[in-house]
Tab-separated table of C-alpha atoms in Angstrom:
chain	number	residue	atom	x	y	z
S	6	UNK	CA	-62.567	23.148	122.453
S	7	UNK	CA	-61.550	22.109	126.180
S	8	UNK	CA	-59.202	24.292	127.163
S	9	UNK	CA	-55.607	22.121	127.909
S	10	UNK	CA	-54.099	22.706	132.129
S	11	UNK	CA	-51.262	21.491	132.500
S	12	UNK	CA	-49.916	22.285	136.774
S	13	UNK	CA	-46.317	21.291	137.034
S	14	UNK	CA	-45.598	19.157	139.971
S	15	UNK	CA	-42.474	19.058	142.838
S	16	UNK	CA	-39.663	16.856	140.840
S	17	UNK	CA	-39.582	15.250	143.970
S	18	UNK	CA	-42.843	14.251	144.840
S	19	UNK	CA	-42.823	13.100	141.436
S	20	UNK	CA	-39.523	10.848	141.989
S	21	UNK	CA	-41.028	10.069	145.138
S	22	UNK	CA	-43.711	8.387	144.447
S	23	UNK	CA	-42.619	6.515	141.600
S	24	UNK	CA	-39.584	4.701	143.630
S	25	UNK	CA	-42.712	4.228	146.625
S	26	UNK	CA	-44.600	2.648	143.168
S	27	UNK	CA	-42.058	0.727	141.397
S	28	UNK	CA	-40.824	-0.904	144.595
S	29	UNK	CA	-44.375	-2.096	145.487
S	30	UNK	CA	-45.239	-2.908	141.704
S	31	UNK	CA	-42.175	-3.923	139.628
S	32	UNK	CA	-42.950	-7.635	139.046
S	33	UNK	CA	-47.023	-6.868	139.381
S	34	UNK	CA	-48.206	-3.910	136.795
S	35	UNK	CA	-46.216	-2.962	133.921
S	36	UNK	CA	-44.713	0.677	132.820
S	37	UNK	CA	-47.931	2.520	131.131
S	38	UNK	CA	-49.943	1.810	134.121
S	39	UNK	CA	-47.526	2.727	136.973
S	40	UNK	CA	-47.399	5.675	135.387
S	41	UNK	CA	-50.995	6.207	135.696
S	42	UNK	CA	-50.881	4.977	138.771
S	43	UNK	CA	-48.243	7.228	139.768
S	44	UNK	CA	-49.689	10.783	138.393
S	45	UNK	CA	-53.484	9.660	139.397
S	46	UNK	CA	-52.136	9.697	142.823
S	47	UNK	CA	-50.105	12.560	142.304
S	48	UNK	CA	-53.565	14.134	141.074
S	49	UNK	CA	-55.499	12.909	143.919
S	50	UNK	CA	-53.289	14.118	146.874
S	51	UNK	CA	-53.508	17.522	145.003
S	52	UNK	CA	-57.394	17.686	144.647
S	53	UNK	CA	-58.038	15.243	147.828
S	54	UNK	CA	-61.227	14.247	146.537
S	55	UNK	CA	-61.709	11.080	144.619
S	56	UNK	CA	-63.828	12.910	141.015
S	57	UNK	CA	-62.205	11.739	138.190
S	58	UNK	CA	-63.381	14.503	136.031
S	59	UNK	CA	-61.193	16.995	138.907
S	60	UNK	CA	-58.490	14.112	139.077
S	61	UNK	CA	-57.820	14.092	135.204
S	62	UNK	CA	-58.264	18.099	134.960
S	63	UNK	CA	-55.429	18.116	137.733
S	64	UNK	CA	-52.409	15.350	135.730
S	65	UNK	CA	-49.660	16.705	134.592
S	66	UNK	CA	-49.929	15.493	130.895
S	67	UNK	CA	-49.993	18.000	127.949
S	68	UNK	CA	-52.990	16.627	126.265
S	69	UNK	CA	-56.158	17.423	125.949
S	70	UNK	CA	-59.080	17.431	129.117
S	71	UNK	CA	-60.846	14.205	127.456
S	72	UNK	CA	-58.575	12.474	126.781
S	73	UNK	CA	-56.819	13.232	130.435
S	74	UNK	CA	-60.111	12.115	131.581
S	75	UNK	CA	-60.693	8.625	129.575
S	76	UNK	CA	-56.997	7.723	130.424
S	77	UNK	CA	-58.193	8.395	133.952
S	78	UNK	CA	-61.064	6.313	133.567
S	79	UNK	CA	-59.779	3.483	131.759
S	80	UNK	CA	-57.046	2.627	134.546
S	81	UNK	CA	-59.719	2.880	137.492
S	82	UNK	CA	-62.520	0.606	135.011
S	83	UNK	CA	-59.181	-2.127	134.685
S	84	UNK	CA	-61.429	-5.616	136.035
S	85	UNK	CA	-57.897	-7.235	135.614
S	86	UNK	CA	-55.509	-5.393	138.678
S	87	UNK	CA	-56.220	-6.656	142.045
S	88	UNK	CA	-55.588	-4.145	144.298
S	89	UNK	CA	-54.860	-6.446	147.252
S	90	UNK	CA	-51.495	-7.921	145.848
S	91	UNK	CA	-49.480	-4.563	145.879
S	92	UNK	CA	-50.685	-4.151	149.908
S	93	UNK	CA	-48.549	-7.039	150.725
S	94	UNK	CA	-45.864	-5.159	149.755
S	95	UNK	CA	-47.581	-2.562	151.690
S	96	UNK	CA	-48.274	-4.045	154.870
S	97	UNK	CA	-43.903	-5.171	155.090
S	98	UNK	CA	-42.978	-1.708	154.199
S	99	UNK	CA	-45.266	0.300	157.083
S	100	UNK	CA	-44.708	-2.106	159.646
S	101	UNK	CA	-41.174	-1.512	159.088
S	102	UNK	CA	-40.639	1.369	159.066
S	103	UNK	CA	-42.890	2.067	162.595
S	104	UNK	CA	-41.349	-1.574	164.166
S	105	UNK	CA	-40.005	0.365	166.589
S	106	UNK	CA	-43.069	1.820	168.438
S	107	UNK	CA	-44.438	-0.683	171.352
S	108	UNK	CA	-47.248	-1.819	169.674
S	109	UNK	CA	-49.014	-1.434	165.957
S	110	UNK	CA	-51.987	-1.165	166.109
S	111	UNK	CA	-53.955	-2.298	163.712
S	112	UNK	CA	-57.634	-1.058	163.573
S	113	UNK	CA	-61.159	-2.731	162.042
S	114	UNK	CA	-63.749	-1.047	160.065
S	115	UNK	CA	-66.035	-1.978	158.417
S	116	UNK	CA	-67.793	1.010	156.400
S	117	UNK	CA	-70.477	1.778	153.540
S	118	UNK	CA	-70.149	3.454	150.649
S	119	UNK	CA	-73.463	3.265	148.241
S	120	UNK	CA	-73.923	-0.570	148.423
S	121	UNK	CA	-70.610	-1.523	149.032
S	122	UNK	CA	-69.729	-3.151	152.268
S	123	UNK	CA	-65.760	-2.348	152.665
S	124	UNK	CA	-63.285	-3.953	155.155
S	125	UNK	CA	-60.361	-1.888	156.083
S	126	UNK	CA	-57.011	-2.887	158.119
S	127	UNK	CA	-55.399	0.695	158.743
S	128	UNK	CA	-52.749	1.436	161.901
S	129	UNK	CA	-52.922	4.746	163.175
S	130	UNK	CA	-50.096	7.536	162.330
S	131	UNK	CA	-50.335	11.066	163.737
S	132	UNK	CA	-53.667	11.306	164.357
S	133	UNK	CA	-55.078	9.574	161.185
S	134	UNK	CA	-54.924	6.319	160.085
S	135	UNK	CA	-53.239	4.782	157.021
S	136	UNK	CA	-55.238	2.211	154.985
S	137	UNK	CA	-52.921	-1.200	154.675
S	138	UNK	CA	-54.927	-3.655	153.631
S	139	UNK	CA	-59.199	-3.356	152.599
S	140	UNK	CA	-61.640	-5.925	150.492
S	141	UNK	CA	-64.724	-4.730	148.939
S	142	UNK	CA	-66.902	-7.472	150.374
S	143	UNK	CA	-69.291	-9.369	147.271
S	144	UNK	CA	-72.409	-7.901	147.528
S	145	UNK	CA	-73.823	-11.866	145.832
S	146	UNK	CA	-72.476	-13.251	149.189
S	147	UNK	CA	-71.856	-10.887	151.944
S	148	UNK	CA	-71.209	-12.957	155.015
S	149	UNK	CA	-69.502	-10.476	157.570
S	150	UNK	CA	-67.854	-13.198	159.510
S	151	UNK	CA	-66.413	-14.764	157.860
S	152	UNK	CA	-65.130	-12.418	155.342
S	153	UNK	CA	-62.995	-11.192	158.244
S	154	UNK	CA	-61.935	-14.589	159.386
S	155	UNK	CA	-60.548	-14.965	156.442
S	156	UNK	CA	-58.949	-10.851	155.896
S	157	UNK	CA	-57.343	-11.608	159.355
S	158	UNK	CA	-55.452	-15.062	157.659
S	159	UNK	CA	-54.367	-12.615	154.658
S	160	UNK	CA	-52.716	-10.335	156.794
S	161	UNK	CA	-51.221	-12.615	159.483
S	162	UNK	CA	-49.857	-13.963	155.980
S	163	UNK	CA	-48.065	-11.277	154.708
S	164	UNK	CA	-46.680	-9.647	158.276
S	165	UNK	CA	-42.853	-10.025	158.873
S	166	UNK	CA	-42.804	-12.920	161.397
S	167	UNK	CA	-40.462	-11.250	163.852
S	168	UNK	CA	-43.321	-7.887	164.092
S	169	UNK	CA	-46.455	-10.516	164.697
S	170	UNK	CA	-45.818	-10.766	168.671
S	171	UNK	CA	-46.132	-6.228	168.697
S	172	UNK	CA	-49.852	-6.487	166.538
S	173	UNK	CA	-52.262	-5.425	168.501
S	174	UNK	CA	-56.330	-5.011	166.515
S	175	UNK	CA	-58.315	-2.613	167.748
S	176	UNK	CA	-61.810	-2.702	166.615
S	177	UNK	CA	-65.535	-1.378	167.618
S	178	UNK	CA	-68.276	-3.293	169.163
S	179	UNK	CA	-69.544	-5.122	166.010
S	180	UNK	CA	-66.838	-7.269	165.925
S	181	UNK	CA	-67.307	-8.242	169.968
S	182	UNK	CA	-68.806	-11.630	168.853
S	183	UNK	CA	-66.995	-15.094	171.381
S	184	UNK	CA	-66.255	-16.888	168.006
S	185	UNK	CA	-64.016	-14.440	166.429
S	186	UNK	CA	-62.244	-13.571	169.620
S	187	UNK	CA	-61.443	-16.728	169.738
S	188	UNK	CA	-60.823	-16.554	166.476
S	189	UNK	CA	-58.190	-13.777	167.403
S	190	UNK	CA	-57.103	-15.909	169.991
S	191	UNK	CA	-56.036	-18.693	168.253
S	192	UNK	CA	-54.413	-16.771	166.308
S	193	UNK	CA	-51.768	-15.914	168.857
S	194	UNK	CA	-52.627	-12.472	168.844
S	195	UNK	CA	-53.023	-9.412	171.293
S	196	UNK	CA	-57.260	-8.035	170.750
S	197	UNK	CA	-58.843	-3.944	172.141
S	198	UNK	CA	-62.107	-5.284	171.060
S	199	UNK	CA	-65.294	-2.960	172.712
S	200	UNK	CA	-67.929	-4.920	174.075
S	201	UNK	CA	-71.827	-5.031	174.951
S	202	UNK	CA	-72.944	-3.965	178.166
S	203	UNK	CA	-75.812	-6.361	178.172
S	204	UNK	CA	-73.407	-9.394	177.726
S	205	UNK	CA	-73.148	-12.523	181.084
S	206	UNK	CA	-69.999	-12.286	182.572
S	207	UNK	CA	-68.344	-14.179	185.278
S	208	UNK	CA	-65.420	-13.119	187.610
S	209	UNK	CA	-64.212	-13.185	191.041
S	210	UNK	CA	-66.752	-11.353	193.468
S	211	UNK	CA	-69.403	-10.994	190.617
S	212	UNK	CA	-71.729	-12.517	187.262
S	213	UNK	CA	-74.197	-10.955	185.527
S	214	UNK	CA	-74.102	-8.347	183.216
S	215	UNK	CA	-71.327	-5.613	182.141
S	216	UNK	CA	-73.195	-2.775	182.352
S	217	UNK	CA	-74.445	-3.714	186.113
S	218	UNK	CA	-71.108	-3.295	187.293
S	219	UNK	CA	-70.799	-0.876	189.633
S	220	UNK	CA	-68.000	2.018	189.141
S	221	UNK	CA	-66.572	5.098	190.962
S	222	UNK	CA	-67.213	8.228	188.830
S	223	UNK	CA	-64.396	8.263	186.686
S	224	UNK	CA	-62.690	4.702	188.038
S	225	UNK	CA	-60.982	2.358	185.705
S	226	UNK	CA	-61.604	-1.499	186.430
S	227	UNK	CA	-59.552	-4.017	185.508
S	228	UNK	CA	-60.577	-7.296	185.674
S	229	UNK	CA	-58.280	-10.672	184.294
S	230	UNK	CA	-59.470	-14.149	183.589
S	231	UNK	CA	-63.158	-12.908	182.863
S	232	UNK	CA	-65.673	-15.586	181.727
S	233	UNK	CA	-67.357	-14.065	178.793
S	234	UNK	CA	-70.633	-15.285	178.278
S	235	UNK	CA	-72.269	-18.137	179.703
S	236	UNK	CA	-72.894	-20.667	176.684
S	237	UNK	CA	-69.204	-21.628	174.884
S	238	UNK	CA	-67.727	-19.051	176.938
S	239	UNK	CA	-63.891	-17.122	176.491
S	240	UNK	CA	-62.074	-16.367	178.794
S	241	UNK	CA	-60.811	-12.083	178.369
S	242	UNK	CA	-59.370	-9.760	180.680
S	243	UNK	CA	-62.071	-6.673	180.248
S	244	UNK	CA	-60.918	-3.320	181.002
S	245	UNK	CA	-64.336	-1.605	182.748
């Protein structure tokens, strides 16, 4: 028989998690499932590893290990729970809490876990980032550009209108294509996205590849109203 292990957790942690989860999911997830989500989250905060057996050992329930493991598995295996729904509340809550910032920087990033491609929208906080929204791309129809635009639409729809002017999307060169820049301009949001050095530009006194622009050591240059690409180009500001 597996030895029963119960880890009493500080009441304040459970109460804070309960309050937070109820705020996000009170009308979207029934009580038993919300409680399971809270104890799994509490275990994850303690273990800091997404391993089912370790989470099951950590959760504070007076039942034997195999039943705790089964409860964790059943909850995580549910297909009816739409994780994007609580993201709406999470976006509003987090951005509102950080509304005094001059800018609300939203980091866009693709990551891969085994065969799954995941797009994550997160906000930097104390040298880390808080995930606000994410989506697992369908393996049978992986179209990153289409998914990126759809997710930006979804994210912007959840952001309180009075905070949209503070948004700044930040991304690596994988997002640095003309059509995505044009799309973001059409949405009226600011963005800072790294571009490839071989891209053609035209600015006052220069036209050619970005990586051929002469730069002084440890100096930066700000180029305003740059024509980015010859074909179907777009006007941008460029920081070198």
